[in-house]
Short mmCIF file of C-alpha atoms in Angstrom, two decimals:
data_model
loop_
_atom_site.label_atom_id
_atom_site.label_comp_id
_atom_site.label_asym_id
_atom_site.label_seq_id
_atom_site.Cartn_x
_atom_site.Cartn_y
_atom_site.Cartn_z
CA MET A 1 35.60 67.79 178.25
CA SER A 2 37.70 66.08 175.61
CA LEU A 3 35.28 67.09 172.78
CA TRP A 4 35.92 70.76 173.48
CA ASN A 5 39.61 70.12 173.20
CA LYS A 6 39.10 69.31 169.51
CA HIS A 7 38.55 73.05 169.09
CA ALA A 8 42.28 73.36 169.33
CA ILE A 9 42.46 72.26 165.69
CA PHE A 10 40.82 75.58 164.70
CA GLU A 11 42.98 77.55 167.04
CA LYS A 12 46.15 76.13 165.66
CA ASN A 13 45.46 76.23 161.89
CA SER A 14 44.52 79.57 160.32
CA ILE A 15 43.26 77.97 157.09
CA VAL A 16 41.00 75.60 159.00
CA LEU A 17 39.76 78.56 161.06
CA THR A 18 39.01 80.56 157.89
CA VAL A 19 37.09 77.70 156.32
CA GLY A 20 35.25 77.15 159.60
CA ILE A 21 34.17 80.82 159.77
CA LEU A 22 33.03 80.67 156.15
CA VAL A 23 30.87 77.62 156.83
CA VAL A 24 29.21 79.23 159.86
CA VAL A 25 28.54 82.53 158.06
CA ALA A 26 27.21 80.66 155.02
CA ILE A 27 24.68 78.87 157.19
CA GLY A 28 23.49 82.24 158.47
CA GLY A 29 23.17 83.52 154.90
CA LEU A 30 21.38 80.41 153.68
CA VAL A 31 18.85 80.57 156.47
CA GLU A 32 18.28 84.33 156.62
CA ILE A 33 18.87 85.71 153.12
CA LEU A 34 18.28 82.95 150.59
CA PRO A 35 14.63 82.24 151.55
CA LEU A 36 13.72 85.87 150.78
CA PHE A 37 14.39 85.15 147.12
CA TYR A 38 12.09 82.15 146.82
CA LEU A 39 9.42 82.63 149.49
CA LYS A 40 6.27 83.85 147.77
CA SER A 41 5.32 85.74 150.92
CA THR A 42 8.34 88.07 150.73
CA ILE A 43 6.68 90.51 148.35
CA GLU A 44 2.95 90.98 148.79
CA THR A 45 0.59 90.98 145.86
CA VAL A 46 -0.73 94.54 145.59
CA GLU A 47 -2.46 96.66 143.00
CA GLY A 48 -1.00 99.93 141.85
CA VAL A 49 2.76 99.75 142.33
CA ARG A 50 4.41 100.89 139.12
CA PRO A 51 7.91 101.87 138.01
CA TYR A 52 8.88 105.50 138.52
CA THR A 53 8.16 107.90 135.70
CA PRO A 54 11.34 109.35 134.20
CA LEU A 55 10.79 112.63 136.09
CA GLU A 56 10.21 110.83 139.39
CA LEU A 57 13.25 108.66 138.74
CA ALA A 58 15.36 111.76 138.14
CA GLY A 59 13.92 113.23 141.35
CA ARG A 60 14.83 110.09 143.18
CA ASP A 61 18.40 110.48 141.95
CA ILE A 62 18.42 114.01 143.41
CA TYR A 63 17.06 112.58 146.66
CA VAL A 64 19.96 110.13 146.77
CA ARG A 65 22.52 112.70 145.63
CA GLU A 66 21.54 115.14 148.38
CA GLY A 67 21.62 112.39 150.98
CA CYS A 68 18.03 112.86 152.08
CA TYR A 69 18.06 109.28 153.35
CA LEU A 70 20.55 110.30 156.03
CA CYS A 71 17.82 112.14 157.92
CA HIS A 72 14.60 110.72 156.46
CA SER A 73 13.51 107.11 156.49
CA GLN A 74 11.04 105.61 154.05
CA MET A 75 9.88 102.76 156.20
CA ILE A 76 6.79 102.86 158.36
CA ARG A 77 7.30 100.01 160.76
CA SER A 78 4.45 97.79 161.89
CA LEU A 79 4.18 99.51 165.25
CA ARG A 80 1.09 101.20 166.58
CA ASP A 81 2.51 104.69 167.01
CA GLU A 82 4.02 104.69 163.52
CA VAL A 83 0.80 103.56 161.86
CA GLU A 84 -1.10 106.21 163.85
CA ARG A 85 1.23 108.94 162.71
CA TYR A 86 2.27 108.01 159.19
CA GLY A 87 -0.43 105.68 157.90
CA HIS A 88 -0.39 102.05 156.81
CA TYR A 89 2.92 100.30 157.50
CA SER A 90 5.21 100.00 154.50
CA LEU A 91 4.93 96.94 152.31
CA ALA A 92 7.82 95.15 150.63
CA ALA A 93 5.95 95.55 147.35
CA GLU A 94 6.22 99.32 147.64
CA SER A 95 9.98 99.27 147.24
CA LYS A 96 10.23 96.40 144.79
CA TYR A 97 11.33 98.75 142.00
CA ASP A 98 13.82 100.61 144.21
CA HIS A 99 17.45 99.94 143.39
CA PRO A 100 18.68 100.63 145.97
CA PHE A 101 15.79 101.08 148.41
CA GLN A 102 15.62 104.24 150.51
CA TRP A 103 14.41 102.71 153.77
CA GLY A 104 17.06 104.58 155.75
CA SER A 105 17.99 103.82 159.30
CA LYS A 106 17.80 107.16 161.04
CA ARG A 107 15.10 109.76 161.51
CA THR A 108 16.28 113.26 162.17
CA GLY A 109 13.30 114.40 160.13
CA PRO A 110 10.03 112.54 159.77
CA ASP A 111 9.46 109.38 157.76
CA LEU A 112 8.61 110.09 154.13
CA ALA A 113 7.20 106.74 153.04
CA ARG A 114 3.69 108.20 152.68
CA VAL A 115 4.38 111.89 152.27
CA GLY A 116 3.05 111.82 148.69
CA GLY A 117 -0.03 114.05 148.39
CA LYS A 118 0.04 114.97 152.06
CA TYR A 119 1.02 118.56 151.29
CA SER A 120 0.59 120.67 148.18
CA ASP A 121 3.26 121.15 145.52
CA ASP A 122 3.58 124.77 146.62
CA TRP A 123 4.24 123.63 150.15
CA GLN A 124 6.92 121.19 149.02
CA ARG A 125 8.60 123.88 146.91
CA GLY A 126 8.46 126.48 149.66
CA HIS A 127 9.68 123.98 152.21
CA LEU A 128 12.61 122.83 150.07
CA SER A 129 13.68 126.40 149.41
CA ASN A 130 13.40 127.41 153.05
CA PRO A 131 12.02 124.89 155.54
CA ARG A 132 11.63 127.62 158.19
CA SER A 133 9.12 129.47 156.03
CA VAL A 134 6.50 126.82 156.78
CA VAL A 135 7.87 124.88 159.77
CA PRO A 136 9.35 127.49 162.14
CA GLY A 137 11.32 125.05 164.32
CA SER A 138 12.75 122.98 161.48
CA ILE A 139 16.47 122.21 161.41
CA MET A 140 16.46 120.98 157.81
CA PRO A 141 18.99 122.71 155.58
CA ARG A 142 17.77 124.91 152.72
CA TYR A 143 17.78 123.40 149.24
CA ALA A 144 16.92 126.63 147.46
CA PHE A 145 19.52 125.96 144.75
CA LEU A 146 17.43 123.07 143.43
CA ALA A 147 14.98 125.59 142.03
CA GLU A 148 17.78 127.30 140.13
CA SER A 149 19.53 124.20 138.81
CA ALA A 150 18.51 122.72 135.48
CA LEU A 151 17.81 119.01 135.71
CA ASP A 152 20.42 117.03 133.82
CA TYR A 153 18.46 114.13 132.36
CA ARG A 154 20.71 113.21 129.46
CA HIS A 155 21.35 109.84 131.08
CA ILE A 156 17.81 109.03 132.13
CA ARG A 157 17.36 106.43 129.36
CA ASP A 158 20.56 104.70 130.45
CA SER A 159 19.33 104.67 134.04
CA MET A 160 16.06 103.14 132.93
CA SER A 161 17.83 100.50 130.82
CA VAL A 162 19.97 99.47 133.77
CA LEU A 163 16.93 99.30 136.03
CA ALA A 164 15.21 97.17 133.37
CA LEU A 165 18.15 94.77 133.60
CA GLU A 166 17.59 94.62 137.33
CA GLY A 167 13.99 93.60 136.83
CA VAL A 168 12.04 96.86 136.75
CA PRO A 169 9.42 96.43 134.00
CA TYR A 170 10.43 99.39 131.84
CA THR A 171 9.34 98.66 128.26
CA PRO A 172 11.38 99.82 125.26
CA GLU A 173 8.57 102.30 124.60
CA MET A 174 8.85 103.78 128.10
CA ILE A 175 12.60 104.17 127.66
CA ALA A 176 12.30 105.68 124.19
CA LYS A 177 9.67 108.21 125.35
CA ALA A 178 11.56 109.23 128.51
CA ASP A 179 12.28 112.79 127.40
CA VAL A 180 8.73 113.31 126.20
CA ASP A 181 7.37 111.98 129.47
CA ILE A 182 9.57 114.27 131.54
CA LYS A 183 8.17 117.30 129.75
CA ALA A 184 4.63 115.92 129.83
CA GLN A 185 4.71 115.49 133.60
CA LEU A 186 5.44 119.20 133.92
CA SER A 187 2.62 120.31 131.61
CA PRO A 188 -0.63 119.44 133.38
CA ASP A 189 -2.78 120.91 130.61
CA ASP A 190 -0.93 119.27 127.75
CA PRO A 191 -2.57 116.35 125.88
CA SER A 192 0.68 114.36 126.21
CA VAL A 193 -0.21 113.77 129.85
CA THR A 194 -2.75 111.16 128.70
CA ASP A 195 0.05 109.07 127.18
CA LEU A 196 2.12 109.50 130.31
CA VAL A 197 -0.70 108.23 132.52
CA LYS A 198 -1.29 105.34 130.14
CA ARG A 199 2.32 104.26 130.59
CA TYR A 200 2.49 105.11 134.29
CA PRO A 201 -0.97 104.75 135.89
CA LYS A 202 -1.85 107.36 138.50
CA ALA A 203 1.09 109.57 137.51
CA VAL A 204 0.31 113.16 138.45
CA ALA A 205 1.43 116.07 136.31
CA HIS A 206 2.80 119.02 138.26
CA ALA A 207 2.85 122.65 137.28
CA SER A 208 6.49 123.51 136.65
CA LEU A 209 8.20 126.34 138.42
CA GLY A 210 7.76 128.50 135.35
CA GLY A 211 11.11 130.28 135.36
CA ASP A 212 13.77 130.45 132.68
CA ILE A 213 14.75 126.83 133.27
CA ALA A 214 12.36 124.38 131.65
CA VAL A 215 12.98 121.51 134.05
CA THR A 216 14.58 122.20 137.42
CA GLU A 217 15.95 119.71 139.90
CA GLN A 218 13.26 120.90 142.28
CA ASP A 219 10.55 119.93 139.75
CA ALA A 220 11.93 116.40 139.68
CA LEU A 221 12.31 116.09 143.44
CA VAL A 222 8.78 117.37 144.07
CA ALA A 223 7.37 114.89 141.53
CA TYR A 224 9.18 112.10 143.36
CA LEU A 225 8.09 113.22 146.84
CA GLN A 226 4.48 113.63 145.74
CA MET A 227 4.17 109.99 144.67
CA LEU A 228 5.82 108.38 147.70
CA GLY A 229 3.49 105.80 149.19
CA ALA A 230 0.61 106.94 147.02
CA THR A 231 0.54 104.14 144.46
CA VAL A 232 -0.76 101.13 146.38
CA ASP A 233 -4.51 100.76 146.27
CA PHE A 234 -5.23 99.83 149.87
CA LYS A 235 -8.88 99.23 149.09
CA LEU A 236 -7.78 96.15 147.18
CA TYR A 237 -5.13 95.14 149.66
CA ASP A 238 -5.98 92.30 152.00
CA ASN A 239 -4.34 92.85 155.39
CA LYS A 240 -5.39 89.43 156.65
CA ALA A 241 -3.96 87.56 153.67
CA ASN A 242 -0.60 89.23 154.16
CA LEU A 243 0.06 88.62 157.82
CA ARG A 244 3.66 87.75 158.52
CA MET B 1 45.93 74.55 173.75
CA VAL B 2 45.61 71.86 176.29
CA ASP B 3 47.65 68.82 175.69
CA ASN B 4 45.90 66.08 177.66
CA THR B 5 48.72 63.65 177.41
CA HIS B 6 51.28 66.03 178.80
CA GLN B 7 49.13 68.13 181.09
CA ASP B 8 51.09 70.73 182.92
CA ILE B 9 49.53 71.83 186.20
CA ASP B 10 50.47 75.22 187.58
CA ALA B 11 51.67 74.72 191.09
CA ALA B 12 50.39 77.99 192.56
CA THR B 13 46.76 77.77 191.29
CA GLY B 14 46.32 74.08 190.57
CA THR B 15 45.00 75.02 187.08
CA ALA B 16 46.23 73.47 183.85
CA THR B 17 48.40 75.60 181.61
CA THR B 18 48.02 75.97 177.85
CA GLY B 19 51.55 74.73 177.38
CA HIS B 20 52.69 78.14 176.10
CA GLU B 21 55.68 79.60 177.82
CA TRP B 22 57.47 82.91 177.45
CA ASP B 23 60.62 83.46 179.41
CA GLY B 24 59.46 81.14 182.13
CA ILE B 25 55.95 82.66 182.33
CA LYS B 26 53.23 80.16 181.56
CA GLU B 27 49.69 80.87 180.30
CA LEU B 28 46.92 79.43 182.49
CA ASN B 29 44.03 77.66 180.78
CA THR B 30 41.43 78.74 183.34
CA PRO B 31 38.04 77.16 182.60
CA LEU B 32 35.05 79.44 181.90
CA PRO B 33 33.06 80.32 185.03
CA LYS B 34 30.23 77.84 185.57
CA TRP B 35 27.55 80.54 185.88
CA TRP B 36 28.53 81.97 182.49
CA LEU B 37 28.60 78.58 180.84
CA TYR B 38 25.13 77.65 182.16
CA ILE B 39 23.66 80.90 180.90
CA LEU B 40 25.12 80.14 177.48
CA TYR B 41 23.51 76.67 177.52
CA ALA B 42 20.23 78.17 178.70
CA THR B 43 20.14 80.61 175.76
CA ILE B 44 20.71 77.72 173.35
CA ILE B 45 17.76 75.86 174.87
CA TRP B 46 15.75 79.10 174.76
CA ALA B 47 16.46 79.38 171.04
CA PHE B 48 14.90 75.96 170.43
CA GLY B 49 11.79 77.06 172.33
CA TYR B 50 11.69 80.23 170.26
CA TRP B 51 11.91 78.27 167.03
CA ILE B 52 8.89 76.22 168.07
CA LEU B 53 6.76 79.13 169.31
CA TYR B 54 7.51 81.80 166.69
CA PRO B 55 7.94 81.90 162.89
CA ALA B 56 11.52 80.77 162.37
CA ILE B 57 12.56 78.06 159.97
CA PRO B 58 12.48 78.73 156.22
CA LEU B 59 11.39 75.70 154.21
CA PRO B 60 11.13 75.21 150.45
CA GLY B 61 7.38 75.89 150.42
CA GLY B 62 7.15 78.63 153.01
CA HIS B 63 8.25 78.98 156.58
CA THR B 64 7.20 77.54 159.92
CA SER B 65 4.61 79.83 161.44
CA GLY B 66 5.21 78.84 165.05
CA VAL B 67 2.83 77.34 167.60
CA LEU B 68 1.68 80.76 168.83
CA GLY B 69 0.81 81.91 165.29
CA TRP B 70 2.32 85.33 166.04
CA THR B 71 3.05 87.77 163.20
CA SER B 72 4.37 91.29 163.50
CA ARG B 73 1.64 92.57 161.18
CA GLY B 74 -1.02 90.71 163.12
CA ALA B 75 0.36 92.24 166.31
CA VAL B 76 0.04 95.79 165.02
CA GLN B 77 -3.53 95.11 163.84
CA ALA B 78 -4.34 93.84 167.32
CA ASP B 79 -2.68 96.90 168.89
CA LEU B 80 -4.73 99.19 166.69
CA ALA B 81 -7.91 97.33 167.58
CA ASP B 82 -7.02 97.68 171.27
CA LEU B 83 -6.45 101.37 170.75
CA ARG B 84 -9.89 101.69 169.25
CA ILE B 85 -11.41 99.96 172.24
CA GLN B 86 -9.36 102.18 174.55
CA ARG B 87 -10.67 105.31 172.85
CA GLY B 88 -13.86 103.36 172.74
CA ALA B 89 -17.14 104.95 173.55
CA MET B 90 -16.15 108.50 172.68
CA VAL B 91 -14.90 107.65 169.19
CA ASP B 92 -18.00 105.55 168.58
CA GLN B 93 -20.07 108.51 169.61
CA LEU B 94 -18.14 110.71 167.19
CA SER B 95 -18.83 108.22 164.48
CA ARG B 96 -22.57 108.13 165.22
CA SER B 97 -23.18 111.82 165.87
CA THR B 98 -23.62 114.59 163.35
CA LEU B 99 -21.23 117.53 163.52
CA GLN B 100 -23.95 119.68 165.06
CA GLN B 101 -24.64 117.09 167.76
CA ILE B 102 -20.93 116.85 168.57
CA SER B 103 -20.51 120.54 168.92
CA ALA B 104 -23.70 120.89 171.01
CA ASP B 105 -22.65 118.21 173.53
CA PRO B 106 -20.04 119.87 175.80
CA LYS B 107 -18.35 116.62 176.80
CA LEU B 108 -18.19 115.24 173.27
CA ALA B 109 -17.08 118.59 171.87
CA GLU B 110 -14.25 118.77 174.38
CA PHE B 111 -13.12 115.28 173.40
CA ALA B 112 -13.37 116.13 169.70
CA ARG B 113 -11.28 119.27 170.19
CA ALA B 114 -8.56 117.37 172.06
CA TYR B 115 -8.63 114.55 169.50
CA GLY B 116 -8.64 117.05 166.67
CA ARG B 117 -5.76 119.05 168.12
CA SER B 118 -3.37 116.11 168.00
CA ALA B 119 -4.36 115.24 164.44
CA PHE B 120 -3.97 118.92 163.51
CA GLY B 121 -0.40 118.99 164.81
CA ASN B 122 0.62 116.10 162.60
CA ASN B 123 -1.39 116.80 159.46
CA CYS B 124 -2.43 120.44 159.24
CA ALA B 125 0.20 122.43 161.16
CA PRO B 126 2.89 122.12 158.45
CA CYS B 127 0.80 124.47 156.28
CA HIS B 128 -1.62 126.26 158.59
CA GLY B 129 0.85 126.70 161.47
CA SER B 130 0.78 125.00 164.85
CA GLY B 131 -1.89 127.38 166.13
CA GLY B 132 -3.78 127.59 162.85
CA GLN B 133 -2.44 131.10 162.29
CA GLY B 134 -1.50 130.35 158.67
CA SER B 135 1.06 132.21 156.60
CA LYS B 136 1.34 133.64 153.09
CA GLY B 137 -0.61 131.31 150.83
CA TYR B 138 -1.93 129.21 153.72
CA PRO B 139 -5.17 130.48 155.21
CA ASN B 140 -5.38 131.64 158.80
CA LEU B 141 -7.94 129.46 160.55
CA ASN B 142 -8.31 131.72 163.57
CA ALA B 143 -9.85 134.56 161.59
CA ASP B 144 -13.55 134.75 160.87
CA ARG B 145 -13.01 134.90 157.12
CA TRP B 146 -13.38 131.67 155.18
CA LEU B 147 -12.54 131.02 151.55
CA TRP B 148 -14.83 128.01 151.33
CA GLY B 149 -17.17 128.76 154.21
CA GLY B 150 -16.84 128.49 157.97
CA THR B 151 -19.84 126.44 159.05
CA LEU B 152 -19.22 122.96 160.43
CA ASP B 153 -20.50 121.34 157.24
CA GLN B 154 -18.48 123.60 154.98
CA ILE B 155 -15.28 123.00 156.95
CA HIS B 156 -16.00 119.29 156.85
CA THR B 157 -16.43 119.32 153.06
CA THR B 158 -13.16 121.19 152.63
CA LEU B 159 -11.35 118.69 154.84
CA VAL B 160 -12.81 115.62 153.15
CA HIS B 161 -12.44 116.72 149.52
CA GLY B 162 -9.80 119.43 149.68
CA ALA B 163 -9.43 122.36 147.36
CA ARG B 164 -8.02 121.99 143.82
CA SER B 165 -6.98 118.58 145.07
CA GLY B 166 -7.94 116.52 142.06
CA ASP B 167 -10.82 115.03 144.06
CA PRO B 168 -13.92 115.21 141.85
CA ASP B 169 -15.91 116.68 144.75
CA GLY B 170 -13.13 119.02 145.82
CA HIS B 171 -13.46 122.78 145.67
CA GLU B 172 -12.54 124.24 142.32
CA GLY B 173 -12.06 127.81 141.30
CA ASN B 174 -8.91 129.67 140.40
CA MET B 175 -7.91 133.26 140.38
CA PRO B 176 -7.08 133.69 136.67
CA ALA B 177 -3.71 135.05 135.58
CA PHE B 178 -5.17 138.26 134.18
CA GLY B 179 -1.76 139.62 133.24
CA LYS B 180 0.09 136.54 132.07
CA ASP B 181 -2.81 135.30 129.98
CA GLY B 182 -3.40 138.74 128.48
CA LEU B 183 -6.92 139.19 129.87
CA LEU B 184 -6.15 142.67 131.13
CA THR B 185 -3.64 145.29 130.05
CA LYS B 186 -0.95 146.57 132.35
CA GLU B 187 -2.85 149.83 132.81
CA GLN B 188 -6.07 148.03 133.67
CA ILE B 189 -4.25 145.89 136.22
CA ASP B 190 -2.71 148.95 137.80
CA ALA B 191 -6.11 150.64 137.98
CA VAL B 192 -7.95 147.67 139.44
CA ALA B 193 -5.12 147.09 141.95
CA ASN B 194 -5.55 150.68 143.15
CA TYR B 195 -9.27 150.08 143.48
CA VAL B 196 -8.81 146.82 145.43
CA VAL B 197 -6.35 148.49 147.80
CA SER B 198 -8.87 151.26 148.38
CA LEU B 199 -11.53 148.73 149.44
CA SER B 200 -9.78 148.02 152.72
CA ASN B 201 -7.68 151.17 152.82
CA PRO B 202 -9.97 154.08 151.93
CA THR B 203 -8.33 156.73 149.83
CA THR B 204 -9.33 160.09 148.44
CA ALA B 205 -7.71 159.35 145.09
CA ASP B 206 -9.91 158.59 142.10
CA VAL B 207 -10.27 154.85 141.66
CA SER B 208 -13.31 154.88 139.38
CA ALA B 209 -11.32 153.48 136.42
CA GLY B 210 -10.36 150.49 138.52
CA LYS B 211 -13.91 150.11 139.73
CA LEU B 212 -15.05 149.78 136.15
CA VAL B 213 -12.50 147.06 135.41
CA PHE B 214 -13.46 145.33 138.65
CA GLY B 215 -17.13 145.34 137.77
CA GLU B 216 -16.45 143.68 134.42
CA ASN B 217 -13.77 141.19 135.37
CA CYS B 218 -13.70 140.55 139.10
CA ALA B 219 -17.28 140.97 140.26
CA PRO B 220 -18.51 137.65 138.80
CA CYS B 221 -16.52 135.83 141.49
CA HIS B 222 -15.77 138.41 144.17
CA GLY B 223 -19.20 140.08 143.93
CA GLU B 224 -20.21 143.63 143.05
CA ASN B 225 -19.49 144.66 146.63
CA ALA B 226 -16.20 142.63 146.67
CA LYS B 227 -17.41 140.67 149.70
CA GLY B 228 -16.35 137.38 148.09
CA ASN B 229 -18.18 134.15 147.40
CA VAL B 230 -17.51 130.91 149.27
CA ASP B 231 -18.95 128.81 146.43
CA VAL B 232 -15.97 129.56 144.22
CA GLY B 233 -13.47 130.32 146.98
CA ALA B 234 -13.30 133.99 146.07
CA PRO B 235 -12.07 135.90 149.12
CA ASN B 236 -13.65 138.98 150.60
CA LEU B 237 -11.49 141.90 149.48
CA THR B 238 -12.88 144.52 151.85
CA THR B 239 -11.10 143.39 155.02
CA LYS B 240 -7.49 143.59 156.12
CA ILE B 241 -7.17 139.80 156.07
CA TRP B 242 -5.05 138.82 153.06
CA LEU B 243 -3.86 135.41 151.94
CA TYR B 244 -1.15 136.70 149.60
CA GLY B 245 -0.69 140.20 150.92
CA GLY B 246 -2.85 143.33 150.62
CA ASP B 247 -0.28 145.89 149.53
CA LYS B 248 -0.43 147.06 145.94
CA ALA B 249 2.63 145.12 144.79
CA SER B 250 1.19 141.82 146.10
CA ILE B 251 -2.19 142.52 144.53
CA VAL B 252 -0.59 143.28 141.18
CA GLU B 253 1.36 140.03 141.45
CA THR B 254 -1.86 138.16 142.17
CA LEU B 255 -3.56 139.80 139.20
CA VAL B 256 -0.68 139.09 136.84
CA ASN B 257 0.07 135.48 137.79
CA GLY B 258 -3.21 134.28 139.27
CA ARG B 259 -3.54 132.25 142.44
CA GLY B 260 -4.85 128.87 143.48
CA GLY B 261 -3.52 127.12 146.53
CA HIS B 262 -3.96 123.39 146.99
CA MET B 263 -5.48 121.70 150.00
CA PRO B 264 -5.22 117.91 149.89
CA ALA B 265 -8.32 115.75 150.19
CA TRP B 266 -8.04 114.00 153.54
CA LYS B 267 -10.59 111.32 152.81
CA GLY B 268 -8.79 107.99 152.79
CA ARG B 269 -5.73 109.43 154.51
CA LEU B 270 -7.54 110.08 157.80
CA ASP B 271 -10.47 108.08 159.15
CA PRO B 272 -13.93 109.69 159.24
CA GLU B 273 -13.91 110.18 163.02
CA THR B 274 -10.59 112.04 162.90
CA ILE B 275 -11.91 114.30 160.15
CA LYS B 276 -15.01 115.04 162.25
CA ALA B 277 -12.87 115.83 165.26
CA LEU B 278 -10.65 118.08 163.13
CA THR B 279 -13.74 119.88 161.85
CA VAL B 280 -14.91 120.62 165.36
CA TYR B 281 -11.41 121.66 166.41
CA VAL B 282 -10.90 124.01 163.45
CA HIS B 283 -14.41 125.40 163.91
CA SER B 284 -13.58 126.17 167.54
CA LEU B 285 -10.33 128.00 166.73
CA GLY B 286 -12.09 131.31 166.73
CA GLY B 287 -13.72 131.88 163.41
CA GLY B 288 -16.36 129.15 163.16
CA GLN B 289 -19.71 130.29 161.84
#
């Protein structure tokens, strides 16, 4: 057992122990994390995933601010019961423009990865204002104030610029037109929606709440929720080619 | 630590000490139990087996896929295929039969209702209520009044394409905002609201002014007799079943702001068999025509 006795070197010298721990942890990182950055199979090739529109991005910020991720995941795991309930399992490509991603780790409420389009805008608004009005047994808190708070989007261009630095393909045009696009996405009958959809394919314009406030936080959050999981074109997605 | 050259054996236990001593008390260097050590070695050997059988080692060009060729995504596909086989014959029969055949075959209809009920709980109950009772703005599916028709085929069309869903084949048709868009004056709205209330709540008051407004503005969709029209989703106004409330204040609100609820198109989100089962289930809730 003399080889094991060499371990005493680590036990006796704190610096040697520190370096030893670093080496072991680095091996773990090299093997488990590093390959994700170069393996082509990490992010699937899919059609349809696009950056968030400015309004959806602002809604996503509300989602993060209110801590929705604490109770709702956005990750349908590749398990039979999850696919049966929520739809196709989540793909890495679907959160490639998320910084940070909203996968979550706990479900007090249901998964939201594919909630987009599942219910109507009216339902989402009613449910946010008072979840019990549509789901009697719900324990979700009310977020009625979102409908009365004006959306602060003064910094949306800065947010988009930072995301562009992180690799989200926002063009200078998209960033420059952010304010216009926010208003366009809340005016379904306006001709500016055409430009919005040109920049952000499949973007859906939502009727705004129509109160005194032009753009509410609820408008933004609903726009975000209504596009979750709805961008990938699964008709063009090859399940067999993306087994892993 | 153990100093091999100057090993100090504890007299009482016969075990080596670590050489540390505090006030005459020495620390024993008791070896790890053999059973524990062998389990540790076994797990290390197990890991090598795992590396060979399952995807494990990242390489510059990809990763080892393992001798078994297992993938988590492949596994869920296989599970789903198994599930299909398990549900098997009955689902196949759903897929092959028309809605009328399903509802005429007692055994198949019973299966479709059970299958539909579980899909309803997950997908429809958030709006229509767990028993299909509906609520303000969300139609009651137990009543025998249907906005878009209550036959099996009509229910099926509504489920597949939705209403005001953006689907090109979806139901279209909105209640205009007669007040907001200036189509009717405040007085006209008040008069027609009185008339509409009187349709289900007979009154002795004179509602002829409202009737005139109704005939010119509302009858094209709701019909001269106000019995509604399922082609444009115009509800029957002569019953006590109301989607947005039948009191005068609610009716005025409807007239001023217009209405138009959204039902998503379920095509693509649910498979065709599930939609068929849901159709039969909803049809059986009480109001199917």
